[in-house]
């Protein structure tokens, strides 16, 4: 079974759920009979089981597979000072599998306690490190609460997370800066982390965007220090649908992602410390689809990364649905499709992944209809024609264990190779080095080595 995907992240695998309730929904005859099952469950991983080189890479951190995956994501932030391993493992041991309240309580509690540690710190370094961790725990406490957009905890704990993060970056040796630029009908918040304290030198600059659910603050811990240590300025941004913009502006995802990225590039062009000839754009997870979209119209990037490669998340989701549900979706009967998904969600054995993935969809696309959400997702597809418009060098990653998108990494590489411009650089990350998960979760140093060593070569061209 493939691992689930999210966090850095998008999440494509939809869990197995019984659709027996459909048979009785308002007396409608739905051709699914009891046996129909939606989508494979996720094997979040297991300990060594006697099979040499088994395809499972990660130890389960919860009996609930989706909880286990998100816990792995939170644990991975420890590599960049965003969390601490035993703090996460202790919280994991206390969380009731599949219980969203339990998840919220543990992480909110941990956030408060680590925030307390920050207030007791005697040095700026101690304070900064504790604030970064408190920020991460607050941020992840509301991860599973997006099903009710009126839940005040979605906003309160996130606000605390932002406050702690902002104070933490002000305590970095070279303080991180906040910036905000305007798009057509929304504001784009971001961070700028300078690689060098002076302004005189224009440096190559990496711009990172996350995906379906992850916050830009995570990216600093995942890749930020890796980038600045190598002499790259590190810039993040969030567009409509992403955590801060969704919360503060109620704005859902838009397919015109160039309208999000171009204002950021305009802003960078006004700075005196950015080498505009050496800009790179990184997209993480669903961002791996968003970044090439942006680069198809915004041509000031020299390189564009898809970590990992993705061309059509809607197709990947439909591929995981049972045929009957896909047929129903394609019949465009929106009200019935919504009814079917709702009734599936009412089933007691519905998996956390399915609950979270669908509710996150409504939240991130600012809609109340599952049909509308999934339809909108289709408008983000990358096509050959669109990739033909990309002038940047393309880099496409794939985690060996991450087969959720059914080989779409190769499809994206093929689009580049057939574009008549430049071949893609394709990077496979092996599971036997722990790098096989989606977005190389937990193996960020290897990801950074592969991606940034390659970028060094592009910058020198
Ligand atoms: C398992 O992986 C190791 C390290 O990559 C390799 O040397 C070995 O041949 C593999 N074993 C099998 C049975 O594939
Ligand atoms: C161990 O896990 C692999 C999947 O990675 C599975 O194919 C195999 O059957 C398992 N072996 C045992 C002894 O459970
Ligand atoms: C360097 O650039 C930043 C951002 O543009 C600016 O806030 C700061 O004042 C500059 N510092 C110097 C010494 O010019
Ligand atoms: C998001 O949805 C709400 C409720 O339908 C609506 O009032 C609001 O205008 C939407 N936000 C945007 C930015 O379109
Ligand atoms: C949608 O499907 C339901 C159940 O088959 C049916 O009753 C309804 O008429 C359909 N609506 C449309 C607009 O086709
Ligand atoms: C390619 O770029 C041109 C110019 O920006 C644009 O008009 C066209 O729609 C783009 N094609 C695709 C398929 O995105
Ligand atoms: C695309 O081209 C690169 C470089 O020539 C090659 O490594 C890769 O295998 C190609 N990918 C596909 C899917 O054709």
PDB file of C-alpha atoms in Angstrom, residues 263-391:
ATOM      1  CA  UNK A 263       3.438  39.878  -7.852  1.00  0.00           C
ATOM      2  CA  UNK A 264       6.045  38.081  -5.721  1.00  0.00           C
ATOM      3  CA  UNK A 265       8.571  38.229  -8.560  1.00  0.00           C
ATOM      4  CA  UNK A 266       7.752  41.918  -9.105  1.00  0.00           C
ATOM      5  CA  UNK A 267       8.474  42.527  -5.442  1.00  0.00           C
ATOM      6  CA  UNK A 268      11.791  40.647  -5.650  1.00  0.00           C
ATOM      7  CA  UNK A 269      12.791  42.720  -8.664  1.00  0.00           C
ATOM      8  CA  UNK A 270      12.516  45.860  -6.518  1.00  0.00           C
ATOM      9  CA  UNK A 271      14.979  44.580  -3.937  1.00  0.00           C
ATOM     10  CA  UNK A 272      18.675  45.278  -4.134  1.00  0.00           C
ATOM     11  CA  UNK A 273      19.758  41.858  -2.845  1.00  0.00           C
ATOM     12  CA  UNK A 274      18.107  39.567  -5.413  1.00  0.00           C
ATOM     13  CA  UNK A 275      19.887  38.329  -8.518  1.00  0.00           C
ATOM     14  CA  UNK A 276      16.978  38.386 -10.952  1.00  0.00           C
ATOM     15  CA  UNK A 277      18.928  36.302 -13.456  1.00  0.00           C
ATOM     16  CA  UNK A 278      19.033  33.450 -10.991  1.00  0.00           C
ATOM     17  CA  UNK A 279      15.584  32.911  -9.579  1.00  0.00           C
ATOM     18  CA  UNK A 280      14.257  29.423  -8.881  1.00  0.00           C
ATOM     19  CA  UNK A 281      10.683  28.411  -8.129  1.00  0.00           C
ATOM     20  CA  UNK A 282       9.927  25.358  -5.997  1.00  0.00           C
ATOM     21  CA  UNK A 283       6.520  23.765  -5.594  1.00  0.00           C
ATOM     22  CA  UNK A 284       5.966  21.209  -2.860  1.00  0.00           C
ATOM     23  CA  UNK A 285       3.325  18.496  -3.173  1.00  0.00           C
ATOM     24  CA  UNK A 286       0.245  19.998  -4.936  1.00  0.00           C
ATOM     25  CA  UNK A 287       2.621  22.923  -5.356  1.00  0.00           C
ATOM     26  CA  UNK A 288       4.474  20.617  -7.754  1.00  0.00           C
ATOM     27  CA  UNK A 289       1.522  21.233 -10.077  1.00  0.00           C
ATOM     28  CA  UNK A 290       1.113  24.911  -9.160  1.00  0.00           C
ATOM     29  CA  UNK A 291       4.742  25.906  -9.792  1.00  0.00           C
ATOM     30  CA  UNK A 292       4.875  24.791 -13.450  1.00  0.00           C
ATOM     31  CA  UNK A 293       1.479  26.476 -13.965  1.00  0.00           C
ATOM     32  CA  UNK A 294       2.962  29.727 -12.716  1.00  0.00           C
ATOM     33  CA  UNK A 295       6.156  29.270 -14.749  1.00  0.00           C
ATOM     34  CA  UNK A 296       4.124  28.810 -17.929  1.00  0.00           C
ATOM     35  CA  UNK A 297       3.273  32.560 -17.811  1.00  0.00           C
ATOM     36  CA  UNK A 298       5.928  33.970 -15.482  1.00  0.00           C
ATOM     37  CA  UNK A 299       9.188  33.639 -17.372  1.00  0.00           C
ATOM     38  CA  UNK A 300      11.642  35.258 -14.983  1.00  0.00           C
ATOM     39  CA  UNK A 301      12.534  31.940 -13.338  1.00  0.00           C
ATOM     40  CA  UNK A 302      15.639  30.111 -14.474  1.00  0.00           C
ATOM     41  CA  UNK A 303      14.593  26.844 -12.840  1.00  0.00           C
ATOM     42  CA  UNK A 304      11.329  25.333 -11.630  1.00  0.00           C
ATOM     43  CA  UNK A 305      11.107  22.377  -9.282  1.00  0.00           C
ATOM     44  CA  UNK A 306       8.205  19.975  -8.776  1.00  0.00           C
ATOM     45  CA  UNK A 307       8.690  18.175  -5.474  1.00  0.00           C
ATOM     46  CA  UNK A 308       7.226  15.889  -6.447  1.00  0.00           C
ATOM     47  CA  UNK A 309       6.043  15.715 -10.054  1.00  0.00           C
ATOM     48  CA  UNK A 310       2.302  16.016 -10.527  1.00  0.00           C
ATOM     49  CA  UNK A 311       0.187  16.946 -13.523  1.00  0.00           C
ATOM     50  CA  UNK A 312      -3.445  16.458 -12.526  1.00  0.00           C
ATOM     51  CA  UNK A 313      -4.548  15.922  -8.963  1.00  0.00           C
ATOM     52  CA  UNK A 314      -8.188  15.538  -9.987  1.00  0.00           C
ATOM     53  CA  UNK A 315      -7.269  12.622 -12.243  1.00  0.00           C
ATOM     54  CA  UNK A 316      -5.270  11.056  -9.427  1.00  0.00           C
ATOM     55  CA  UNK A 317      -8.235  11.348  -7.054  1.00  0.00           C
ATOM     56  CA  UNK A 318     -10.723   9.959  -9.576  1.00  0.00           C
ATOM     57  CA  UNK A 319      -8.335   7.113 -10.241  1.00  0.00           C
ATOM     58  CA  UNK A 320      -8.654   6.116  -6.586  1.00  0.00           C
ATOM     59  CA  UNK A 321     -12.448   6.272  -6.512  1.00  0.00           C
ATOM     60  CA  UNK A 322     -14.493   3.204  -7.347  1.00  0.00           C
ATOM     61  CA  UNK A 323     -15.640   3.275 -10.949  1.00  0.00           C
ATOM     62  CA  UNK A 324     -19.240   3.949  -9.941  1.00  0.00           C
ATOM     63  CA  UNK A 325     -18.341   7.118  -8.087  1.00  0.00           C
ATOM     64  CA  UNK A 326     -16.112   8.333 -10.905  1.00  0.00           C
ATOM     65  CA  UNK A 327     -18.933   7.687 -13.358  1.00  0.00           C
ATOM     66  CA  UNK A 328     -21.303   9.594 -11.111  1.00  0.00           C
ATOM     67  CA  UNK A 329     -18.877  12.512 -10.930  1.00  0.00           C
ATOM     68  CA  UNK A 330     -18.464  12.540 -14.683  1.00  0.00           C
ATOM     69  CA  UNK A 331     -22.241  12.510 -15.174  1.00  0.00           C
ATOM     70  CA  UNK A 332     -22.182  16.029 -13.685  1.00  0.00           C
ATOM     71  CA  UNK A 333     -25.030  15.239 -11.305  1.00  0.00           C
ATOM     72  CA  UNK A 334     -23.672  17.546  -8.630  1.00  0.00           C
ATOM     73  CA  UNK A 335     -26.400  17.194  -6.034  1.00  0.00           C
ATOM     74  CA  UNK A 336     -26.346  13.435  -6.174  1.00  0.00           C
ATOM     75  CA  UNK A 337     -22.559  13.293  -6.061  1.00  0.00           C
ATOM     76  CA  UNK A 338     -22.606  15.532  -2.985  1.00  0.00           C
ATOM     77  CA  UNK A 339     -25.237  13.330  -1.363  1.00  0.00           C
ATOM     78  CA  UNK A 340     -23.226  10.204  -1.990  1.00  0.00           C
ATOM     79  CA  UNK A 341     -20.026  11.672  -0.553  1.00  0.00           C
ATOM     80  CA  UNK A 342     -21.925  13.034   2.460  1.00  0.00           C
ATOM     81  CA  UNK A 343     -23.485   9.693   3.177  1.00  0.00           C
ATOM     82  CA  UNK A 344     -20.115   8.008   2.875  1.00  0.00           C
ATOM     83  CA  UNK A 345     -18.745  10.456   5.404  1.00  0.00           C
ATOM     84  CA  UNK A 346     -21.562   9.548   7.790  1.00  0.00           C
ATOM     85  CA  UNK A 347     -20.463   5.941   7.900  1.00  0.00           C
ATOM     86  CA  UNK A 348     -18.879   4.971  11.213  1.00  0.00           C
ATOM     87  CA  UNK A 349     -15.972   3.238   9.510  1.00  0.00           C
ATOM     88  CA  UNK A 350     -15.036   6.116   7.234  1.00  0.00           C
ATOM     89  CA  UNK A 351     -11.307   6.607   7.424  1.00  0.00           C
ATOM     90  CA  UNK A 352      -9.619   9.698   8.762  1.00  0.00           C
ATOM     91  CA  UNK A 353      -7.939  10.222   5.433  1.00  0.00           C
ATOM     92  CA  UNK A 354     -11.218  10.368   3.524  1.00  0.00           C
ATOM     93  CA  UNK A 355     -12.786  12.662   6.127  1.00  0.00           C
ATOM     94  CA  UNK A 356      -9.808  14.970   6.162  1.00  0.00           C
ATOM     95  CA  UNK A 357      -9.134  14.988   2.427  1.00  0.00           C
ATOM     96  CA  UNK A 358     -12.713  15.901   1.520  1.00  0.00           C
ATOM     97  CA  UNK A 359     -13.193  18.481   4.281  1.00  0.00           C
ATOM     98  CA  UNK A 360      -9.838  20.043   3.474  1.00  0.00           C
ATOM     99  CA  UNK A 361     -11.041  20.242  -0.130  1.00  0.00           C
ATOM    100  CA  UNK A 362     -14.168  22.214   0.789  1.00  0.00           C
ATOM    101  CA  UNK A 363     -12.133  24.449   3.075  1.00  0.00           C
ATOM    102  CA  UNK A 364      -9.249  25.134   0.697  1.00  0.00           C
ATOM    103  CA  UNK A 365     -11.540  25.761  -2.280  1.00  0.00           C
ATOM    104  CA  UNK A 366     -13.978  27.809  -0.174  1.00  0.00           C
ATOM    105  CA  UNK A 367     -16.983  25.815  -1.257  1.00  0.00           C
ATOM    106  CA  UNK A 368     -19.726  23.734   0.346  1.00  0.00           C
ATOM    107  CA  UNK A 369     -20.049  21.244  -2.509  1.00  0.00           C
ATOM    108  CA  UNK A 370     -17.833  18.211  -2.978  1.00  0.00           C
ATOM    109  CA  UNK A 371     -18.725  18.243  -6.637  1.00  0.00           C
ATOM    110  CA  UNK A 372     -17.645  21.854  -6.953  1.00  0.00           C
ATOM    111  CA  UNK A 373     -14.375  21.170  -5.159  1.00  0.00           C
ATOM    112  CA  UNK A 374     -13.481  18.198  -7.349  1.00  0.00           C
ATOM    113  CA  UNK A 375     -14.561  20.028 -10.508  1.00  0.00           C
ATOM    114  CA  UNK A 376     -12.408  23.008  -9.653  1.00  0.00           C
ATOM    115  CA  UNK A 377      -9.456  20.705  -9.049  1.00  0.00           C
ATOM    116  CA  UNK A 378      -9.647  19.655 -12.683  1.00  0.00           C
ATOM    117  CA  UNK A 379      -8.912  23.206 -13.813  1.00  0.00           C
ATOM    118  CA  UNK A 380      -5.365  22.964 -12.462  1.00  0.00           C
ATOM    119  CA  UNK A 381      -4.217  20.250 -14.865  1.00  0.00           C
ATOM    120  CA  UNK A 382      -0.865  20.620 -16.556  1.00  0.00           C
ATOM    121  CA  UNK A 383      -0.992  19.867 -20.252  1.00  0.00           C
ATOM    122  CA  UNK A 384       1.653  19.490 -22.938  1.00  0.00           C
ATOM    123  CA  UNK A 385       0.616  22.874 -24.348  1.00  0.00           C
ATOM    124  CA  UNK A 386       1.062  24.535 -20.981  1.00  0.00           C
ATOM    125  CA  UNK A 387       4.476  22.953 -20.357  1.00  0.00           C
ATOM    126  CA  UNK A 388       5.525  24.060 -23.854  1.00  0.00           C
ATOM    127  CA  UNK A 389       5.244  27.586 -22.460  1.00  0.00           C
ATOM    128  CA  UNK A 390       7.808  27.025 -19.690  1.00  0.00           C
ATOM    129  CA  UNK A 391      11.175  28.559 -20.471  1.00  0.00           C
TER     130      UNK A 391
END
